[in-house]
mmCIF file of C-alpha atoms in Angstrom:
data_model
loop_
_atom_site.group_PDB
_atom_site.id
_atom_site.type_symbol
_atom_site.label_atom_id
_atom_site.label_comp_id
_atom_site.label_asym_id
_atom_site.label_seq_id
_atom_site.Cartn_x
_atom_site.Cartn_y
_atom_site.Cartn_z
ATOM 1 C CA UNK A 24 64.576 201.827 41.888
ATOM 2 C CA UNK A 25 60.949 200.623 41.051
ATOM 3 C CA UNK A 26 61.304 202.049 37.040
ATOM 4 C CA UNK A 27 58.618 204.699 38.117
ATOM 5 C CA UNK A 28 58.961 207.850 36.514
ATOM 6 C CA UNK A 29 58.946 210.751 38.622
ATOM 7 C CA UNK A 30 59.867 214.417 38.455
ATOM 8 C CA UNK A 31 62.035 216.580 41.162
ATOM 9 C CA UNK A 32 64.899 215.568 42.668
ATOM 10 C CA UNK A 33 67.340 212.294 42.653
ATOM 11 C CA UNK A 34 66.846 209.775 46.015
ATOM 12 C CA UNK A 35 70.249 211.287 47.195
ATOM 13 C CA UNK A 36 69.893 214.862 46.873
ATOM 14 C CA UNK A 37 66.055 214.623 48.383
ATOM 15 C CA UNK A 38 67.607 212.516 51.599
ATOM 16 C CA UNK A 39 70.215 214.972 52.098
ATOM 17 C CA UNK A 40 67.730 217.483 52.018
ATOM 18 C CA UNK A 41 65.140 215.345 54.347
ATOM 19 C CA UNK A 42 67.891 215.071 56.875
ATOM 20 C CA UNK A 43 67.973 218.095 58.639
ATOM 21 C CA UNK A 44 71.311 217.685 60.307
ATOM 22 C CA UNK A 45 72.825 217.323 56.928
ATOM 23 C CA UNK A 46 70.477 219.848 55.199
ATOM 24 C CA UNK A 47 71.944 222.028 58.354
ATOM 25 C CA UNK A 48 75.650 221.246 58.015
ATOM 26 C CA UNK A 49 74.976 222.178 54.202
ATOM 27 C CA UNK A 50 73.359 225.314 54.924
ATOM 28 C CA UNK A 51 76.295 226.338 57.076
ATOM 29 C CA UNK A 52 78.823 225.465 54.483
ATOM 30 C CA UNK A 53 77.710 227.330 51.754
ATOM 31 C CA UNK A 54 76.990 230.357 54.671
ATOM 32 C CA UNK A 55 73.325 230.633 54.712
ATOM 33 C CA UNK A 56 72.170 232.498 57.978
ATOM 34 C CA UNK A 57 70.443 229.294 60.213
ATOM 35 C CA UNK A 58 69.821 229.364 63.793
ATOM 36 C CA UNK A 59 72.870 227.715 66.180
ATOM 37 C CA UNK A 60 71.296 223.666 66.059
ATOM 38 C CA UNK A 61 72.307 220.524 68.296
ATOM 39 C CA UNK A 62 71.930 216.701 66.961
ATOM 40 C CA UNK A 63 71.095 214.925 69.693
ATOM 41 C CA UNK A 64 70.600 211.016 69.918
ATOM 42 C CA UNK A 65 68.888 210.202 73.328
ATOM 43 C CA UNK A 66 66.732 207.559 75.660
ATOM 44 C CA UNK A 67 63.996 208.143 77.345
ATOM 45 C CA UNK A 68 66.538 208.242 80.667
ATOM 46 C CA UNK A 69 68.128 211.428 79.100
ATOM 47 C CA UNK A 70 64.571 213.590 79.293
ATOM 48 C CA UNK A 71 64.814 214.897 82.657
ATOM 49 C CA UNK A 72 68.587 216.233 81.865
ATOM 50 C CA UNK A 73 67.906 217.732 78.468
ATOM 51 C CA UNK A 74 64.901 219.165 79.454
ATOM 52 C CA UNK A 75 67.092 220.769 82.136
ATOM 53 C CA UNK A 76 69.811 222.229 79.913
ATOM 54 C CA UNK A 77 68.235 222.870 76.892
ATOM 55 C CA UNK A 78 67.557 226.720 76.191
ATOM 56 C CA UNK A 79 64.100 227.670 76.380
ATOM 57 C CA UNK A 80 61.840 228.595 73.924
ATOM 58 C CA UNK A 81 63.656 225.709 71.779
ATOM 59 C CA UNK A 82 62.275 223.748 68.474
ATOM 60 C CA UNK A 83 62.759 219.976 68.717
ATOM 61 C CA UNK A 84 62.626 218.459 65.215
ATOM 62 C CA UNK A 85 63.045 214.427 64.241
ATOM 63 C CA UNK A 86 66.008 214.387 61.823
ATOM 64 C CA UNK A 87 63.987 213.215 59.314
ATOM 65 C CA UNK A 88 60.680 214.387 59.813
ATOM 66 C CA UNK A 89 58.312 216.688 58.480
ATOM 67 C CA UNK A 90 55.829 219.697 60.212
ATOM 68 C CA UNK A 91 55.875 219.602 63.830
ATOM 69 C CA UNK A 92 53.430 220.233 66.763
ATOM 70 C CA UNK A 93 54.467 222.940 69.529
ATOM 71 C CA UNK A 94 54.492 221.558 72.920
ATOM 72 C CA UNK A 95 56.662 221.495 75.912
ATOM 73 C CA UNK A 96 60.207 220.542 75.645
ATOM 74 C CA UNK A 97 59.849 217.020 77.855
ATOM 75 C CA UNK A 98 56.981 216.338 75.820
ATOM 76 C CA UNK A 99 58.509 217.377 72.437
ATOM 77 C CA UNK A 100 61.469 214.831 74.083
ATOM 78 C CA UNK A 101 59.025 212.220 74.652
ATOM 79 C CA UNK A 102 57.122 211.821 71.473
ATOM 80 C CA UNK A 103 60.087 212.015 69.229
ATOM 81 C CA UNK A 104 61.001 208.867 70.676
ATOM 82 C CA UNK A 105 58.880 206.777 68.594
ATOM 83 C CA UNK A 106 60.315 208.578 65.386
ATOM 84 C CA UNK A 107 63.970 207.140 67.004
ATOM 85 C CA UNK A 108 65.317 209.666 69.787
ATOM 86 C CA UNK A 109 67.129 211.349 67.296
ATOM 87 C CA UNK A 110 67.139 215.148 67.203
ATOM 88 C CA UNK A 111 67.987 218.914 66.001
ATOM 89 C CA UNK A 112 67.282 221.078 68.480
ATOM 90 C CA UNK A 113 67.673 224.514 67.753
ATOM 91 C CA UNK A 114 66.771 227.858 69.326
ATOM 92 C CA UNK A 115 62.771 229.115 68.617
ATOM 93 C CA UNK A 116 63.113 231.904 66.158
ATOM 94 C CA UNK A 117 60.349 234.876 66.066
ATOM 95 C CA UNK A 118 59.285 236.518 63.061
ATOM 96 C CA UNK A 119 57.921 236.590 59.657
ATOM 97 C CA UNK A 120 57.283 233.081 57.875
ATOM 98 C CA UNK A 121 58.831 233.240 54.465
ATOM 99 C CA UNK A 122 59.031 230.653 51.712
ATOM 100 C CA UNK A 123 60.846 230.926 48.547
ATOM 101 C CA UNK A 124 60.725 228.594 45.843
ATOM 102 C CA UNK A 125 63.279 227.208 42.917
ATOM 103 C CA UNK A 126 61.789 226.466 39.643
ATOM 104 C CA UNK A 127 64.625 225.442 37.355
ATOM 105 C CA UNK A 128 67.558 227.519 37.577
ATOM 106 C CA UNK A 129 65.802 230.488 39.269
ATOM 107 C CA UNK A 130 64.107 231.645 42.031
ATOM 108 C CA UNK A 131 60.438 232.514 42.448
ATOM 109 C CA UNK A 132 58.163 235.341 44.593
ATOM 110 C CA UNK A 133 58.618 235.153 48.345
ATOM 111 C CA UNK A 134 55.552 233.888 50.090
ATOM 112 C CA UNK A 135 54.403 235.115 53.175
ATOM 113 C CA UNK A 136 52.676 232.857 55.367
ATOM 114 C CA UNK A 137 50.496 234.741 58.201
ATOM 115 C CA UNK A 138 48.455 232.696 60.899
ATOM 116 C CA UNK A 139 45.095 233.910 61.694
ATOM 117 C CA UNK A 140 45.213 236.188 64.522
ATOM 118 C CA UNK A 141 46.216 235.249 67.437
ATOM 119 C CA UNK A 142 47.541 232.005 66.340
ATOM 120 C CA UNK A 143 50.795 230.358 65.902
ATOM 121 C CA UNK A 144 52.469 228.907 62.409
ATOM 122 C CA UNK A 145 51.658 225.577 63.472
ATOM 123 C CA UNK A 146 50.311 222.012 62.144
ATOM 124 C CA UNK A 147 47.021 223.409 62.263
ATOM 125 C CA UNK A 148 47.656 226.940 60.456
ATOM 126 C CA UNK A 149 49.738 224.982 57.537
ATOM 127 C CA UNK A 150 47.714 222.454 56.846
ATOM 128 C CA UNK A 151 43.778 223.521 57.724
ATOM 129 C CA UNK A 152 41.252 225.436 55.268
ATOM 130 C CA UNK A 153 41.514 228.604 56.623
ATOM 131 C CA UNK A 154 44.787 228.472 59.408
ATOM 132 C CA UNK A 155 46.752 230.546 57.325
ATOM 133 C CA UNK A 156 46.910 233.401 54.655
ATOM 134 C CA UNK A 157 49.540 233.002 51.891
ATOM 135 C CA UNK A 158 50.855 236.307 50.486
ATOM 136 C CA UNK A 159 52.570 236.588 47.255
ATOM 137 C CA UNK A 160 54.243 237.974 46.362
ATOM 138 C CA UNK A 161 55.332 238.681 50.368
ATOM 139 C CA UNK A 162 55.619 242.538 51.117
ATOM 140 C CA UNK A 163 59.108 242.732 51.930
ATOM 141 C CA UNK A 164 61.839 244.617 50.122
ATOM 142 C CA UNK A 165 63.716 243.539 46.951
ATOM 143 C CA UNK A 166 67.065 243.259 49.072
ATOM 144 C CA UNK A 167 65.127 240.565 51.389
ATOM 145 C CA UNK A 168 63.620 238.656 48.418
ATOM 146 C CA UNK A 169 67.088 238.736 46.859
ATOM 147 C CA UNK A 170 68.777 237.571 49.972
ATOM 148 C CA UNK A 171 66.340 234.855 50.188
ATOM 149 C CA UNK A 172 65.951 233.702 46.860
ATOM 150 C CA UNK A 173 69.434 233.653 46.985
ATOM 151 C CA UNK A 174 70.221 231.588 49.697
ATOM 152 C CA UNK A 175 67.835 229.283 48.394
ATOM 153 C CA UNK A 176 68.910 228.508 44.625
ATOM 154 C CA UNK A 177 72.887 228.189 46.406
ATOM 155 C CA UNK A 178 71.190 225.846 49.108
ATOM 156 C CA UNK A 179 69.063 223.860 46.200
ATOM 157 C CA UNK A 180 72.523 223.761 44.160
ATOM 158 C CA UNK A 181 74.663 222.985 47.662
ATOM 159 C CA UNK A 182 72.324 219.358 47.960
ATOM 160 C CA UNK A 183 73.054 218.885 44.173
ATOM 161 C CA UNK A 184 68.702 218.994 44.153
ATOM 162 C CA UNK A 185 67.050 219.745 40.541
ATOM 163 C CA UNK A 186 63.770 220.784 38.910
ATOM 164 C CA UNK A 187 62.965 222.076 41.893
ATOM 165 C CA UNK A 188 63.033 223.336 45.540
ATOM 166 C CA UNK A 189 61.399 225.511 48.400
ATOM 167 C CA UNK A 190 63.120 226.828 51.147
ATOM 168 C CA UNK A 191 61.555 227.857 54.553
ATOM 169 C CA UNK A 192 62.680 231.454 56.469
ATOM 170 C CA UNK A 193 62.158 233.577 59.239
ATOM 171 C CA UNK A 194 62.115 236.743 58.555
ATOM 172 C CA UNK A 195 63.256 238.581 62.233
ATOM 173 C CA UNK A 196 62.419 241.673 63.519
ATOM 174 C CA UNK A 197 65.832 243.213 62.309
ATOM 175 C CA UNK A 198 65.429 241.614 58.537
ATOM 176 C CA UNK A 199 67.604 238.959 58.706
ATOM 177 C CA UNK A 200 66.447 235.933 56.992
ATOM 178 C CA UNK A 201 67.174 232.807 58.841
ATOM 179 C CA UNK A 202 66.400 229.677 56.790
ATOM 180 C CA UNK A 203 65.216 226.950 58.329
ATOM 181 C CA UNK A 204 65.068 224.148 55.740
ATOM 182 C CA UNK A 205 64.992 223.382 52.574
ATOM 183 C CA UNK A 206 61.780 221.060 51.197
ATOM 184 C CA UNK A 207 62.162 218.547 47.961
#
């Protein structure tokens, strides 16, 4: 819109994909394995009651936001408030944290992302020197990578994104691959 040349993605494809109640609905169309999710819009009135009948453990993400902070679930209710009141919730999934990226029309290596000991894939382990190790390519089988990848280029095709893609998993105890999101 400015006449700035950039690479990636169109402005609709990357908002679709930024929404993650659309990014969801997508995922679910094109039947990529994500965890059961809940859009929620909500005032601070509504805390006590969600906080009551939401399951627990529980990830609370802004529609439209990006990494998140673990805390608990009336905070989590709280602070999204100034980002709108407007919500996924979904159930907290344990596991392996997998990424898998889309250059062109293929898909790349699995990366495994692994917390220092002890710690938990948070702000903190993504984003500071030394939070995280980043394995690649990730030591899982071929069948996981392929399932993955896989997902991933459909998903990136799904949102009509191009160039370029990464999509986020976790990798269960059983070996499903539950994707979380999909990042422009």
């Amino acid at each position: 819109l400015l006449g700035i040349p950039y690479t990636g993605s169109g402005h609709l494809a990357s908002g679709m994909a930024m929404n993650k109640a659309v990014a969801k609905q997508v995922m679910e169309h094109a039947g990529i394995l994500t965890a059961p999710w809940r859009e929620l819009t909500y005032t601070a009135p509504d805390i006590p009651r969600l906080a009551g009948e939401l399951p627990l453990p529980c990830a609370v993400k802004t529609i439209n936001g990006g990494s998140s902070l673990g805390m608990a679930l009336p905070e989590a209710l709280e602070e999204r408030l100034a980002y709108g009141g407007h919500v996924i919730v979904e159930p907290k999934l344990t596991g392996r944290d997998v990424t898998v990226g889309v250059l062109g029309d293929r898909y790349l290596p699995a990366v495994e992302m692994i917390p220092q000991p002890g710690a938990y894939f948070d702000y903190a382990a993504k984003y500071q020197t030394g939070g995280s190790q980043e394995v690649c390519p990730a030591p899982i089988t071929d069948e996981q990578w392929r399932t993955m990848g896989e997902a991933t280029l459909r998903l990136h095709r799904a949102l009509g994104l191009r160039a370029y893609s990464r999509a986020d998993f976790i990798l269960d105890a059983e070996g499903r691959a539950w994707c979380l999101e999909i990042n422009t």
